[in-house]
Amino acid sequence: MQQTPHTHAASRAERPAFRGTRRRLAGVTAAVAAVVALSTLTGPGAHAADNPYERGPAPTESSIEALRGPYSVADTSVSSLAVTGFGGGTIYYPTSTSDGTFGAVVISPGFTAYESSIAWLGPRLASQGFVVFTIDTNTTLDQPASRGRQLLAALDYLTERSSVRGRVDSSRLGVMGHSMGGGGSLEAAKSRPSLQAAIPLTPWNTDKTWPEVSTPTLIVGADGDTIAPVSSHSEPFYSSLPSRTDRAYLELNNASHFTPNTSDTTIAKYSISWLKRFIDNDTRYEQFLCPLPRPSLTIEEYRGNCPHGS
Ligand code: 9J3
Ligand code: ZN
C-alpha cells in the first residue's frame, strides 16, 4: 500500500581541475561552497522553487489521477477520549521529513456516518504531500454548524497538540466534508477566513447562502443526488459565494449522494488540484483547473471563475 518516496539524486559538484596546489585549493573551496549552496536549496523532492510551499514533482494528468502520489504515507489514530471538540480520527501524513512542513486538511463525514466513510481520501491526498485528518464527529447526528466547529477543533488539535504537529504548516490549512460534513466545511470557512481551501462534497445544509465565504471553495455535487439535490444545495451554495472568492462547481455525472464515500478519481484529481493551488499556492496545478474542465463521461457540468491573480 505504501510507495517508495520520491527522491532526487544528490547534486554533485564538478571535480575541480588539478593545476597546482593554489588552484587546487581554490577549486576545492569553490566546490564545497557549491555543495553547501545546493544542499540548502535542494532537499529530496524539492528544488530551488520561487514558491516555498511547493511540494513534490511537477504534476501530470496521470499523476493526479493515480491511486497514490509520490510520498510514502503513515497514519496514526487519535482516540476520541484524548481530544475535546470532535470525535477523534486518523491522521495520514507523508513520512518524509526532508521536504519541510506540509499543508493540512481535516475531513468530516456526513449524517449517521463515521470516518470510515471518507477514509479513502486520507492516503489518496496525503501521498500527494498533505497532512490529512479524517475525523469522527461527537455524535453521528450532529448538524452542519456543529460539524463546522468540529472541523476547526480538529485543525487546532492537529497543529497545536497532535504527534505530527511539527510536520504541519499551521498557516496553510483547509477543510473538506461529505454531506452535512460538506455543509460543515462551508460553516468552518465562514467562521475562519484564514482557511486556504474548502471542498464540500455533495454538501447538505439548510443555509443556502454563503456570501460570507472568502476561502477558495470547490463545491462537488452529484447529478443523481436525491438527498442533497444540487438544485437546492450545491448549486445555490456555489452561486451565493462571492464572485471575488475563488470558487468552482464540479457536478459529477452519473453520480449519487454517496459517490464521495468510495474511491473516485474525478473527486481526487480536482481535490488534489484545488488543495495544491490554494493551500500550497502551487500554480503548476492551475493547468487542471483553467481553462474550466469540459463536460465528459464523469463531469456533468463545471463552473468557476478560475484562480484570481494568475
Ligand atoms: O450528511 C448527510 O448525508 C445529510 C443528508 C441527510 O441525511 O439529511 C437528512 C436530514
Ligand atoms: Zn447563509
PDB file of N, CA and C in Angstrom, residues 227-286:
ATOM      1  N   ILE A 227     -30.702  13.148  -1.985  1.00  0.00           N
ATOM      2  CA  ILE A 227     -30.676  13.506  -0.562  1.00  0.00           C
ATOM      3  C   ILE A 227     -30.275  14.974  -0.392  1.00  0.00           C
ATOM      4  N   ALA A 228     -29.287  15.389  -1.151  1.00  0.00           N
ATOM      5  CA  ALA A 228     -28.901  16.811  -1.218  1.00  0.00           C
ATOM      6  C   ALA A 228     -28.918  17.208  -2.692  1.00  0.00           C
ATOM      7  N   PRO A 229     -30.121  17.323  -3.271  1.00  0.00           N
ATOM      8  CA  PRO A 229     -30.193  17.638  -4.710  1.00  0.00           C
ATOM      9  C   PRO A 229     -29.403  18.900  -5.028  1.00  0.00           C
ATOM     10  N   VAL A 230     -28.681  18.874  -6.147  1.00  0.00           N
ATOM     11  CA  VAL A 230     -27.832  20.031  -6.468  1.00  0.00           C
ATOM     12  C   VAL A 230     -28.663  21.303  -6.636  1.00  0.00           C
ATOM     13  N   SER A 231     -29.925  21.150  -7.077  1.00  0.00           N
ATOM     14  CA  SER A 231     -30.766  22.331  -7.308  1.00  0.00           C
ATOM     15  C   SER A 231     -31.080  23.075  -6.019  1.00  0.00           C
ATOM     16  N   SER A 232     -31.059  22.390  -4.883  1.00  0.00           N
ATOM     17  CA  SER A 232     -31.390  23.040  -3.603  1.00  0.00           C
ATOM     18  C   SER A 232     -30.204  23.049  -2.624  1.00  0.00           C
ATOM     19  N   HIS A 233     -29.055  22.508  -3.055  1.00  0.00           N
ATOM     20  CA  HIS A 233     -27.873  22.504  -2.184  1.00  0.00           C
ATOM     21  C   HIS A 233     -26.648  23.037  -2.936  1.00  0.00           C
ATOM     22  N   SER A 234     -25.918  22.165  -3.659  1.00  0.00           N
ATOM     23  CA  SER A 234     -24.638  22.589  -4.246  1.00  0.00           C
ATOM     24  C   SER A 234     -24.756  23.815  -5.148  1.00  0.00           C
ATOM     25  N   GLU A 235     -25.798  23.849  -5.994  1.00  0.00           N
ATOM     26  CA  GLU A 235     -25.878  24.968  -6.951  1.00  0.00           C
ATOM     27  C   GLU A 235     -26.124  26.308  -6.265  1.00  0.00           C
ATOM     28  N   PRO A 236     -27.130  26.413  -5.373  1.00  0.00           N
ATOM     29  CA  PRO A 236     -27.256  27.699  -4.661  1.00  0.00           C
ATOM     30  C   PRO A 236     -26.053  28.009  -3.769  1.00  0.00           C
ATOM     31  N   PHE A 237     -25.434  26.986  -3.188  1.00  0.00           N
ATOM     32  CA  PHE A 237     -24.236  27.249  -2.368  1.00  0.00           C
ATOM     33  C   PHE A 237     -23.169  27.919  -3.242  1.00  0.00           C
ATOM     34  N   TYR A 238     -22.931  27.313  -4.403  1.00  0.00           N
ATOM     35  CA  TYR A 238     -21.917  27.865  -5.307  1.00  0.00           C
ATOM     36  C   TYR A 238     -22.288  29.278  -5.755  1.00  0.00           C
ATOM     37  N   SER A 239     -23.517  29.450  -6.206  1.00  0.00           N
ATOM     38  CA  SER A 239     -23.928  30.742  -6.770  1.00  0.00           C
ATOM     39  C   SER A 239     -23.889  31.861  -5.739  1.00  0.00           C
ATOM     40  N   SER A 240     -24.059  31.501  -4.454  1.00  0.00           N
ATOM     41  CA  SER A 240     -24.092  32.532  -3.415  1.00  0.00           C
ATOM     42  C   SER A 240     -22.696  32.899  -2.909  1.00  0.00           C
ATOM     43  N   LEU A 241     -21.683  32.124  -3.287  1.00  0.00           N
ATOM     44  CA  LEU A 241     -20.319  32.520  -2.918  1.00  0.00           C
ATOM     45  C   LEU A 241     -19.995  33.819  -3.660  1.00  0.00           C
ATOM     46  N   PRO A 242     -19.271  34.743  -3.035  1.00  0.00           N
ATOM     47  CA  PRO A 242     -18.940  35.986  -3.733  1.00  0.00           C
ATOM     48  C   PRO A 242     -18.170  35.692  -5.022  1.00  0.00           C
ATOM     49  N   SER A 243     -18.442  36.475  -6.057  1.00  0.00           N
ATOM     50  CA  SER A 243     -17.716  36.243  -7.312  1.00  0.00           C
ATOM     51  C   SER A 243     -16.243  36.600  -7.156  1.00  0.00           C
ATOM     52  N   ARG A 244     -15.898  37.399  -6.134  1.00  0.00           N
ATOM     53  CA  ARG A 244     -14.489  37.711  -5.896  1.00  0.00           C
ATOM     54  C   ARG A 244     -13.763  36.559  -5.186  1.00  0.00           C
ATOM     55  N   THR A 245     -14.524  35.640  -4.610  1.00  0.00           N
ATOM     56  CA  THR A 245     -13.920  34.457  -3.989  1.00  0.00           C
ATOM     57  C   THR A 245     -13.538  33.468  -5.082  1.00  0.00           C
ATOM     58  N   ASP A 246     -12.354  32.890  -4.983  1.00  0.00           N
ATOM     59  CA  ASP A 246     -12.001  31.811  -5.906  1.00  0.00           C
ATOM     60  C   ASP A 246     -12.975  30.669  -5.654  1.00  0.00           C
ATOM     61  N   ARG A 247     -13.723  30.302  -6.669  1.00  0.00           N
ATOM     62  CA  ARG A 247     -14.789  29.315  -6.472  1.00  0.00           C
ATOM     63  C   ARG A 247     -14.935  28.453  -7.717  1.00  0.00           C
ATOM     64  N   ALA A 248     -15.388  27.223  -7.499  1.00  0.00           N
ATOM     65  CA  ALA A 248     -15.685  26.338  -8.625  1.00  0.00           C
ATOM     66  C   ALA A 248     -16.794  25.389  -8.218  1.00  0.00           C
ATOM     67  N   TYR A 249     -17.523  24.925  -9.219  1.00  0.00           N
ATOM     68  CA  TYR A 249     -18.598  23.958  -9.017  1.00  0.00           C
ATOM     69  C   TYR A 249     -18.383  22.804  -9.984  1.00  0.00           C
ATOM     70  N   LEU A 250     -18.124  21.636  -9.419  1.00  0.00           N
ATOM     71  CA  LEU A 250     -17.950  20.411 -10.201  1.00  0.00           C
ATOM     72  C   LEU A 250     -19.165  19.536  -9.971  1.00  0.00           C
ATOM     73  N   GLU A 251     -19.955  19.301 -11.025  1.00  0.00           N
ATOM     74  CA  GLU A 251     -21.091  18.383 -10.891  1.00  0.00           C
ATOM     75  C   GLU A 251     -20.719  17.055 -11.531  1.00  0.00           C
ATOM     76  N   LEU A 252     -20.657  16.025 -10.698  1.00  0.00           N
ATOM     77  CA  LEU A 252     -20.292  14.688 -11.173  1.00  0.00           C
ATOM     78  C   LEU A 252     -21.416  14.108 -12.015  1.00  0.00           C
ATOM     79  N   ASN A 253     -21.044  13.427 -13.098  1.00  0.00           N
ATOM     80  CA  ASN A 253     -22.021  12.785 -13.981  1.00  0.00           C
ATOM     81  C   ASN A 253     -22.302  11.370 -13.511  1.00  0.00           C
ATOM     82  N   ASN A 254     -23.549  10.968 -13.608  1.00  0.00           N
ATOM     83  CA  ASN A 254     -23.920   9.588 -13.285  1.00  0.00           C
ATOM     84  C   ASN A 254     -23.495   9.227 -11.856  1.00  0.00           C
ATOM     85  N   ALA A 255     -23.762  10.152 -10.939  1.00  0.00           N
ATOM     86  CA  ALA A 255     -23.261  10.009  -9.569  1.00  0.00           C
ATOM     87  C   ALA A 255     -24.400  10.190  -8.573  1.00  0.00           C
ATOM     88  N   SER A 256     -24.170   9.760  -7.328  1.00  0.00           N
ATOM     89  CA  SER A 256     -25.197   9.839  -6.290  1.00  0.00           C
ATOM     90  C   SER A 256     -24.661  10.597  -5.078  1.00  0.00           C
ATOM     91  N   HIS A 257     -25.550  10.745  -4.078  1.00  0.00           N
ATOM     92  CA  HIS A 257     -25.139  11.397  -2.827  1.00  0.00           C
ATOM     93  C   HIS A 257     -23.944  10.691  -2.202  1.00  0.00           C
ATOM     94  N   PHE A 258     -23.836   9.387  -2.444  1.00  0.00           N
ATOM     95  CA  PHE A 258     -22.805   8.596  -1.762  1.00  0.00           C
ATOM     96  C   PHE A 258     -21.573   8.327  -2.624  1.00  0.00           C
ATOM     97  N   THR A 259     -21.499   8.926  -3.801  1.00  0.00           N
ATOM     98  CA  THR A 259     -20.299   8.783  -4.634  1.00  0.00           C
ATOM     99  C   THR A 259     -19.021   9.191  -3.876  1.00  0.00           C
ATOM    100  N   PRO A 260     -19.050  10.253  -3.033  1.00  0.00           N
ATOM    101  CA  PRO A 260     -17.820  10.613  -2.308  1.00  0.00           C
ATOM    102  C   PRO A 260     -17.399   9.597  -1.237  1.00  0.00           C
ATOM    103  N   ASN A 261     -18.187   8.544  -1.020  1.00  0.00           N
ATOM    104  CA  ASN A 261     -17.851   7.566   0.014  1.00  0.00           C
ATOM    105  C   ASN A 261     -16.974   6.419  -0.466  1.00  0.00           C
ATOM    106  N   THR A 262     -16.690   6.363  -1.761  1.00  0.00           N
ATOM    107  CA  THR A 262     -15.746   5.361  -2.261  1.00  0.00           C
ATOM    108  C   THR A 262     -14.770   6.043  -3.213  1.00  0.00           C
ATOM    109  N   SER A 263     -13.634   5.399  -3.389  1.00  0.00           N
ATOM    110  CA  SER A 263     -12.557   5.945  -4.212  1.00  0.00           C
ATOM    111  C   SER A 263     -13.098   6.439  -5.553  1.00  0.00           C
ATOM    112  N   ASP A 264     -12.819   7.700  -5.861  1.00  0.00           N
ATOM    113  CA  ASP A 264     -13.360   8.313  -7.076  1.00  0.00           C
ATOM    114  C   ASP A 264     -12.286   9.221  -7.680  1.00  0.00           C
ATOM    115  N   THR A 265     -11.871   8.902  -8.894  1.00  0.00           N
ATOM    116  CA  THR A 265     -10.746   9.614  -9.498  1.00  0.00           C
ATOM    117  C   THR A 265     -11.086  11.058  -9.852  1.00  0.00           C
ATOM    118  N   THR A 266     -12.323  11.317 -10.252  1.00  0.00           N
ATOM    119  CA  THR A 266     -12.684  12.703 -10.588  1.00  0.00           C
ATOM    120  C   THR A 266     -12.650  13.573  -9.335  1.00  0.00           C
ATOM    121  N   ILE A 267     -13.219  13.075  -8.240  1.00  0.00           N
ATOM    122  CA  ILE A 267     -13.148  13.825  -6.982  1.00  0.00           C
ATOM    123  C   ILE A 267     -11.689  14.030  -6.584  1.00  0.00           C
ATOM    124  N   ALA A 268     -10.889  12.966  -6.688  1.00  0.00           N
ATOM    125  CA  ALA A 268      -9.494  13.050  -6.253  1.00  0.00           C
ATOM    126  C   ALA A 268      -8.706  14.062  -7.070  1.00  0.00           C
ATOM    127  N   LYS A 269      -8.820  13.986  -8.405  1.00  0.00           N
ATOM    128  CA  LYS A 269      -7.925  14.829  -9.217  1.00  0.00           C
ATOM    129  C   LYS A 269      -8.225  16.308  -9.054  1.00  0.00           C
ATOM    130  N   TYR A 270      -9.514  16.667  -8.913  1.00  0.00           N
ATOM    131  CA  TYR A 270      -9.834  18.082  -8.742  1.00  0.00           C
ATOM    132  C   TYR A 270      -9.621  18.536  -7.299  1.00  0.00           C
ATOM    133  N   SER A 271      -9.787  17.632  -6.345  1.00  0.00           N
ATOM    134  CA  SER A 271      -9.470  17.988  -4.954  1.00  0.00           C
ATOM    135  C   SER A 271      -7.972  18.223  -4.793  1.00  0.00           C
ATOM    136  N   ILE A 272      -7.166  17.323  -5.337  1.00  0.00           N
ATOM    137  CA  ILE A 272      -5.711  17.497  -5.281  1.00  0.00           C
ATOM    138  C   ILE A 272      -5.324  18.826  -5.929  1.00  0.00           C
ATOM    139  N   SER A 273      -5.871  19.098  -7.108  1.00  0.00           N
ATOM    140  CA  SER A 273      -5.514  20.335  -7.813  1.00  0.00           C
ATOM    141  C   SER A 273      -5.911  21.566  -7.006  1.00  0.00           C
ATOM    142  N   TRP A 274      -7.119  21.521  -6.407  1.00  0.00           N
ATOM    143  CA  TRP A 274      -7.605  22.670  -5.621  1.00  0.00           C
ATOM    144  C   TRP A 274      -6.736  22.886  -4.386  1.00  0.00           C
ATOM    145  N   LEU A 275      -6.446  21.804  -3.661  1.00  0.00           N
ATOM    146  CA  LEU A 275      -5.619  21.920  -2.447  1.00  0.00           C
ATOM    147  C   LEU A 275      -4.215  22.395  -2.798  1.00  0.00           C
ATOM    148  N   LYS A 276      -3.644  21.854  -3.860  1.00  0.00           N
ATOM    149  CA  LYS A 276      -2.296  22.275  -4.279  1.00  0.00           C
ATOM    150  C   LYS A 276      -2.291  23.747  -4.676  1.00  0.00           C
ATOM    151  N   ARG A 277      -3.309  24.146  -5.450  1.00  0.00           N
ATOM    152  CA  ARG A 277      -3.342  25.519  -5.956  1.00  0.00           C
ATOM    153  C   ARG A 277      -3.519  26.527  -4.822  1.00  0.00           C
ATOM    154  N   PHE A 278      -4.356  26.196  -3.831  1.00  0.00           N
ATOM    155  CA  PHE A 278      -4.696  27.212  -2.837  1.00  0.00           C
ATOM    156  C   PHE A 278      -4.044  27.000  -1.465  1.00  0.00           C
ATOM    157  N   ILE A 279      -3.728  25.773  -1.089  1.00  0.00           N
ATOM    158  CA  ILE A 279      -3.019  25.582   0.182  1.00  0.00           C
ATOM    159  C   ILE A 279      -1.513  25.733  -0.032  1.00  0.00           C
ATOM    160  N   ASP A 280      -1.024  25.227  -1.153  1.00  0.00           N
ATOM    161  CA  ASP A 280       0.414  25.315  -1.449  1.00  0.00           C
ATOM    162  C   ASP A 280       0.753  26.474  -2.397  1.00  0.00           C
ATOM    163  N   ASN A 281      -0.246  27.219  -2.838  1.00  0.00           N
ATOM    164  CA  ASN A 281      -0.025  28.293  -3.844  1.00  0.00           C
ATOM    165  C   ASN A 281       0.684  27.751  -5.082  1.00  0.00           C
ATOM    166  N   ASP A 282       0.444  26.497  -5.390  1.00  0.00           N
ATOM    167  CA  ASP A 282       1.229  25.831  -6.440  1.00  0.00           C
ATOM    168  C   ASP A 282       0.555  25.992  -7.806  1.00  0.00           C
ATOM    169  N   THR A 283       1.039  26.949  -8.559  1.00  0.00           N
ATOM    170  CA  THR A 283       0.419  27.262  -9.861  1.00  0.00           C
ATOM    171  C   THR A 283       0.697  26.187 -10.912  1.00  0.00           C
ATOM    172  N   ARG A 284       1.568  25.209 -10.596  1.00  0.00           N
ATOM    173  CA  ARG A 284       1.763  24.095 -11.535  1.00  0.00           C
ATOM    174  C   ARG A 284       0.466  23.302 -11.739  1.00  0.00           C
ATOM    175  N   TYR A 285      -0.473  23.435 -10.776  1.00  0.00           N
ATOM    176  CA  TYR A 285      -1.741  22.685 -10.859  1.00  0.00           C
ATOM    177  C   TYR A 285      -2.854  23.474 -11.529  1.00  0.00           C
ATOM    178  N   GLU A 286      -2.566  24.722 -11.859  1.00  0.00           N
ATOM    179  CA  GLU A 286      -3.599  25.549 -12.469  1.00  0.00           C
ATOM    180  C   GLU A 286      -4.059  24.996 -13.817  1.00  0.00           C
TER     181      GLU A 286
END
